[in-house]
XYZ file of N, CA and C in Angstrom:
405
model
N 44.079 130.007 67.419
C 44.028 128.978 66.333
C 44.488 129.221 65.003
N 45.247 128.653 64.045
C 45.686 128.959 62.866
C 44.803 128.752 61.969
N 44.688 129.560 60.911
C 43.852 129.472 59.734
C 44.352 128.534 58.422
N 45.847 128.450 58.541
C 46.248 127.479 57.923
C 46.692 127.892 56.496
N 46.859 129.322 56.310
C 47.257 130.050 55.055
C 48.294 130.819 55.507
N 49.157 131.139 54.290
C 50.148 132.075 54.439
C 51.067 131.963 52.974
N 52.362 132.292 53.222
C 52.993 132.419 52.137
C 54.585 132.872 52.509
N 55.479 132.793 51.714
C 56.760 133.298 52.086
C 57.674 133.832 50.825
N 58.455 134.738 51.018
C 59.229 135.214 49.790
C 60.863 135.271 50.230
N 61.586 135.365 49.221
C 63.180 135.631 49.391
C 63.471 136.313 48.092
N 64.781 137.269 48.426
C 65.254 137.881 47.315
C 66.025 137.002 46.420
N 66.001 136.999 45.439
C 66.681 136.351 43.952
C 67.432 137.366 43.437
N 67.106 138.641 43.242
C 67.998 139.347 42.596
C 67.804 140.905 43.198
N 68.938 141.707 43.146
C 68.926 142.877 43.661
C 69.808 143.937 43.147
N 69.307 145.154 42.437
C 70.442 146.023 41.895
C 70.093 147.383 42.652
N 70.832 148.542 42.265
C 70.327 149.737 42.514
C 69.253 150.279 42.543
N 68.346 149.729 41.645
C 67.026 149.985 41.038
C 65.904 149.228 41.606
N 65.993 148.154 41.668
C 64.987 146.932 42.009
C 65.664 146.045 42.992
N 64.512 145.329 43.478
C 64.526 144.056 44.228
C 63.620 143.217 43.887
N 64.122 141.850 43.484
C 63.011 140.868 43.092
C 62.876 139.715 44.057
N 61.879 139.456 44.421
C 61.495 138.186 45.308
C 60.901 137.429 44.832
N 61.254 136.180 44.979
C 60.293 134.573 44.432
C 59.361 134.403 45.583
N 58.160 133.807 45.465
C 57.185 133.652 46.633
C 56.507 132.455 46.228
N 55.902 131.879 47.373
C 54.951 130.961 47.191
C 53.773 131.091 48.321
N 52.613 130.791 47.999
C 51.351 130.615 48.840
C 51.023 129.484 49.301
N 50.300 129.005 49.944
C 49.657 128.020 50.408
C 48.167 127.992 51.402
N 47.281 127.082 51.260
C 46.083 127.390 51.874
C 45.938 125.603 52.193
N 46.125 125.400 53.323
C 46.288 124.117 54.057
C 44.687 123.488 54.021
N 43.739 124.361 53.818
C 42.266 123.799 53.753
C 41.826 123.431 52.620
N 42.563 123.646 51.580
C 42.172 123.260 50.371
C 43.115 122.330 49.559
N 42.957 121.321 49.093
C 43.833 120.147 48.859
C 44.685 120.717 47.483
N 43.936 121.411 46.346
C 44.799 122.156 45.407
C 45.789 123.068 45.701
N 45.508 123.882 46.767
C 46.378 125.147 47.064
C 47.109 124.852 48.130
N 47.684 123.515 48.805
C 48.251 123.159 49.736
C 50.002 123.466 49.952
N 50.294 123.197 48.563
C 51.846 123.474 48.434
C 52.673 123.023 49.212
N 52.811 121.738 49.576
C 53.490 120.895 50.572
C 55.017 121.096 50.213
N 55.330 121.213 49.180
C 56.786 121.375 48.755
C 57.365 122.544 48.765
N 56.507 123.672 49.213
C 56.862 125.082 49.062
C 57.448 125.582 47.827
N 56.869 125.281 46.680
C 57.638 125.594 45.386
C 57.220 127.274 45.165
N 58.396 127.724 45.033
C 58.349 128.994 44.782
C 58.218 129.429 42.961
N 56.946 130.087 43.085
C 56.504 129.823 41.478
C 55.706 131.284 41.449
N 55.849 132.235 42.119
C 55.564 133.771 42.054
C 56.685 134.833 42.281
N 56.595 135.906 41.589
C 57.433 136.824 41.559
C 56.712 138.274 41.975
N 57.785 138.829 42.855
C 57.392 140.253 43.413
C 58.196 140.993 42.975
N 58.202 142.177 42.227
C 59.285 142.701 41.781
C 59.073 144.631 42.329
N 59.801 144.714 43.346
C 59.582 146.407 43.679
C 60.649 147.241 43.325
N 60.243 148.579 42.784
C 61.171 149.669 42.502
C 61.573 150.113 43.683
N 63.105 150.102 44.111
C 63.227 150.713 44.972
C 63.199 152.246 45.557
N 63.020 152.826 44.727
C 62.464 154.584 44.686
C 61.159 154.364 45.224
N 60.221 153.280 45.281
C 59.017 153.439 46.028
C 58.994 152.887 47.201
N 60.221 152.468 47.832
C 60.176 152.212 49.403
C 60.060 153.492 50.059
N 59.031 153.466 51.091
C 59.251 154.680 52.025
C 59.993 154.417 53.079
N 60.653 155.573 53.303
C 61.456 155.724 54.708
C 60.592 156.029 55.707
N 60.980 155.479 56.789
C 60.363 156.019 58.185
C 60.873 157.333 58.410
N 60.021 157.918 59.419
C 60.550 159.250 60.032
C 61.128 158.869 61.137
N 62.292 159.497 61.124
C 63.316 159.400 62.537
C 63.032 160.381 63.560
N 62.667 160.248 64.576
C 62.785 161.271 65.740
C 64.131 160.880 66.664
N 64.654 162.019 66.908
C 65.795 161.896 67.803
C 65.723 162.735 69.069
N 65.984 162.207 70.245
C 66.021 163.441 71.362
C 67.065 162.860 72.260
N 67.431 163.863 73.307
C 68.324 163.561 74.555
C 67.483 163.107 75.550
N 67.624 161.876 76.015
C 66.845 161.511 77.210
C 67.982 161.591 78.580
N 67.466 161.829 79.586
C 68.215 162.046 80.750
C 67.973 160.601 81.609
N 69.253 160.027 81.689
C 69.220 158.543 82.230
C 69.261 158.535 83.985
N 68.849 157.613 84.592
C 68.930 157.446 85.879
C 70.413 158.104 86.510
N 71.396 157.792 85.891
C 73.016 158.151 86.259
C 73.155 159.641 86.162
N 72.083 160.371 85.680
C 72.385 161.688 85.442
C 72.962 162.051 83.692
N 73.425 161.182 83.245
C 73.801 161.350 81.801
C 72.991 161.449 80.956
N 73.297 161.966 79.799
C 72.046 162.203 78.841
C 72.769 161.092 77.566
N 71.417 160.515 77.004
C 71.404 159.642 75.846
C 70.870 159.827 74.525
N 71.305 159.686 73.379
C 70.558 160.128 72.112
C 69.506 159.084 72.073
N 68.374 159.413 71.950
C 67.311 158.363 71.818
C 66.823 158.254 70.524
N 66.844 157.243 69.548
C 66.360 157.331 68.080
C 65.033 156.384 68.025
N 63.808 156.934 67.468
C 62.566 156.085 67.298
C 62.545 156.455 65.914
N 61.961 155.376 65.364
C 61.505 155.169 63.857
C 60.210 155.157 63.964
N 59.520 156.415 63.261
C 57.860 155.968 63.205
C 57.454 155.911 61.657
N 56.570 154.383 61.433
C 56.670 154.354 60.026
C 55.270 155.363 59.356
N 55.564 155.677 58.073
C 54.698 156.479 57.432
C 53.596 155.413 56.519
N 52.780 156.033 56.215
C 51.553 155.391 55.706
C 52.094 155.007 54.332
N 51.700 154.203 53.613
C 52.146 153.739 52.157
C 50.871 153.265 51.371
N 50.673 153.982 50.032
C 49.589 153.504 49.337
C 50.011 152.317 48.447
N 50.015 151.210 49.086
C 50.297 149.951 48.245
C 49.648 149.768 46.773
N 48.376 149.891 46.953
C 47.532 149.741 45.924
C 47.819 150.593 44.757
N 48.350 151.709 45.079
C 48.748 152.992 44.221
C 50.022 152.800 43.569
N 50.787 152.218 44.369
C 52.059 151.691 43.680
C 52.104 150.458 42.924
N 51.040 149.403 43.229
C 50.794 148.760 42.196
C 50.206 148.902 40.874
N 49.187 149.791 40.991
C 48.746 150.225 39.766
C 49.694 151.134 38.891
N 50.606 152.001 39.704
C 51.716 152.867 39.044
C 52.665 152.070 38.262
N 52.690 150.869 38.428
C 53.729 149.755 38.095
C 54.843 149.900 39.180
N 55.030 150.540 39.978
C 56.382 150.435 40.827
C 56.402 149.229 41.517
N 55.399 148.277 41.708
C 55.191 147.134 42.248
C 54.587 146.167 41.360
N 55.111 144.896 40.904
C 54.732 143.934 39.880
C 54.708 142.626 40.623
N 53.525 141.929 40.542
C 53.158 141.111 41.253
C 53.002 139.854 40.154
N 53.708 138.643 40.134
C 53.206 137.472 39.254
C 52.600 136.478 40.419
N 51.247 136.159 40.299
C 50.809 135.374 41.532
C 51.468 133.645 41.448
N 51.565 133.388 42.571
C 51.888 131.795 42.387
C 50.577 130.884 42.140
N 50.709 129.930 41.609
C 49.304 129.063 41.053
C 48.766 128.432 41.956
N 49.540 128.907 43.439
C 48.786 128.230 44.575
C 48.202 129.367 45.537
N 47.953 130.453 44.386
C 46.900 131.566 44.975
C 45.445 131.231 44.682
N 44.763 131.365 46.077
C 43.469 130.800 45.964
C 42.456 132.102 45.964
N 43.036 133.225 46.293
C 41.998 134.366 46.349
C 42.716 135.557 45.536
N 42.176 136.219 44.872
C 42.731 137.443 43.768
C 41.997 138.451 44.034
N 42.632 139.710 44.210
C 41.801 140.857 44.485
C 41.296 141.621 43.097
N 40.528 142.500 43.121
C 40.036 143.005 42.024
C 41.244 143.629 40.968
N 42.347 143.847 41.508
C 43.383 144.462 40.747
C 44.318 143.466 39.977
N 43.763 142.367 40.382
C 44.589 140.954 39.990
C 45.709 140.368 40.689
N 46.073 141.176 41.920
C 47.010 140.622 42.804
C 46.315 140.014 43.894
N 47.270 138.461 44.117
C 46.925 137.779 44.998
C 46.933 138.224 46.589
N 45.907 137.717 47.428
C 45.759 138.336 48.775
C 47.209 137.899 49.615
N 47.462 136.950 49.338
C 48.883 136.607 50.212
C 50.038 137.386 49.752
N 50.019 137.707 48.440
C 51.194 138.491 47.844
C 50.965 140.068 48.619
N 50.069 140.247 48.551
C 49.454 141.896 49.301
C 49.930 141.885 50.560
N 49.788 140.491 51.482
C 50.297 140.645 52.991
C 51.591 140.865 52.923
N 52.314 140.160 52.012
C 53.721 139.749 52.161
C 54.222 141.166 51.743
N 53.707 141.902 50.995
C 54.181 143.303 50.522
C 54.042 144.227 51.698
N 52.846 144.201 52.414
C 52.787 145.009 53.608
C 53.886 144.637 54.336
N 54.414 143.428 54.596
C 55.137 143.057 55.709
C 56.640 143.436 55.229
N 56.798 143.456 54.105
C 58.132 143.889 53.291
C 58.613 145.236 53.910
N 57.385 146.369 53.572
C 57.508 147.644 53.532
C 57.598 148.036 55.146
N 56.759 147.251 56.003
C 56.897 147.313 57.409
C 58.545 147.075 58.033
N 58.790 146.036 57.522
C 60.212 145.584 58.020
C 61.242 146.681 57.575
N 61.108 147.333 56.271
C 62.027 148.074 55.901
C 62.068 149.654 56.644
N 60.679 150.161 56.863
C 60.614 151.055 57.627
C 61.029 150.849 59.233
N 60.944 149.779 59.568
C 61.300 149.633 61.335
C 62.827 149.115 61.021
N 63.425 148.572 60.331
C 64.801 148.057 60.240
C 65.938 148.995 59.130
N 65.098 149.668 58.317
C 65.943 150.561 57.376
C 66.663 149.751 56.473
N 66.538 148.151 56.046
C 67.205 147.638 55.195
C 66.137 146.816 54.643
N 66.245 146.520 53.494
C 65.376 145.765 52.716
C 65.520 144.242 53.300
N 64.402 143.649 53.538
C 64.525 142.232 54.127
C 64.941 141.139 53.131
N 65.824 140.143 53.709
C 65.971 139.037 52.648
C 64.990 138.151 52.609
N 64.236 137.850 53.566
C 62.994 136.893 53.591
C 61.949 137.394 54.644
N 60.827 136.972 53.994
C 59.457 137.680 54.790
C 58.516 136.416 54.896
N 58.210 136.168 55.675
C 57.022 134.988 55.836
C 55.694 135.675 56.324
N 54.476 135.081 56.070
C 53.160 135.486 56.538
C 52.474 134.088 56.478
N 52.214 134.010 57.824
C 51.655 132.783 58.155
C 50.487 132.847 59.257
N 48.993 132.697 58.857
C 47.915 133.084 59.742
C 47.329 131.730 60.055
């Protein structure tokens, strides 16, 4: 069963040093935070140098045909998201539809979306254009 909360981001600007996402949040359980029009009113700015590359493992694996094939596997690395926010490598301007703010002033949905951005970056090796978080 769905909790009825979530958010979405999309890239609005990107250069060699920075990627900027606009985002929205919603909470269908509370009238004032429903954001039915999906108004993008928050900003997440990420310094590209803070993006953590995954660890890449390669090995030759023998196939049933007897031939060998190079197998590549991406191993995600741990990321200190709160440390990056504190250091100013990630800046968040919360959506006005953000109903839960953490001690560091960052909205809960923005944090979940940042987790997904970094996870997708590590698994795919590219900065995602859009990311959704819906629970």
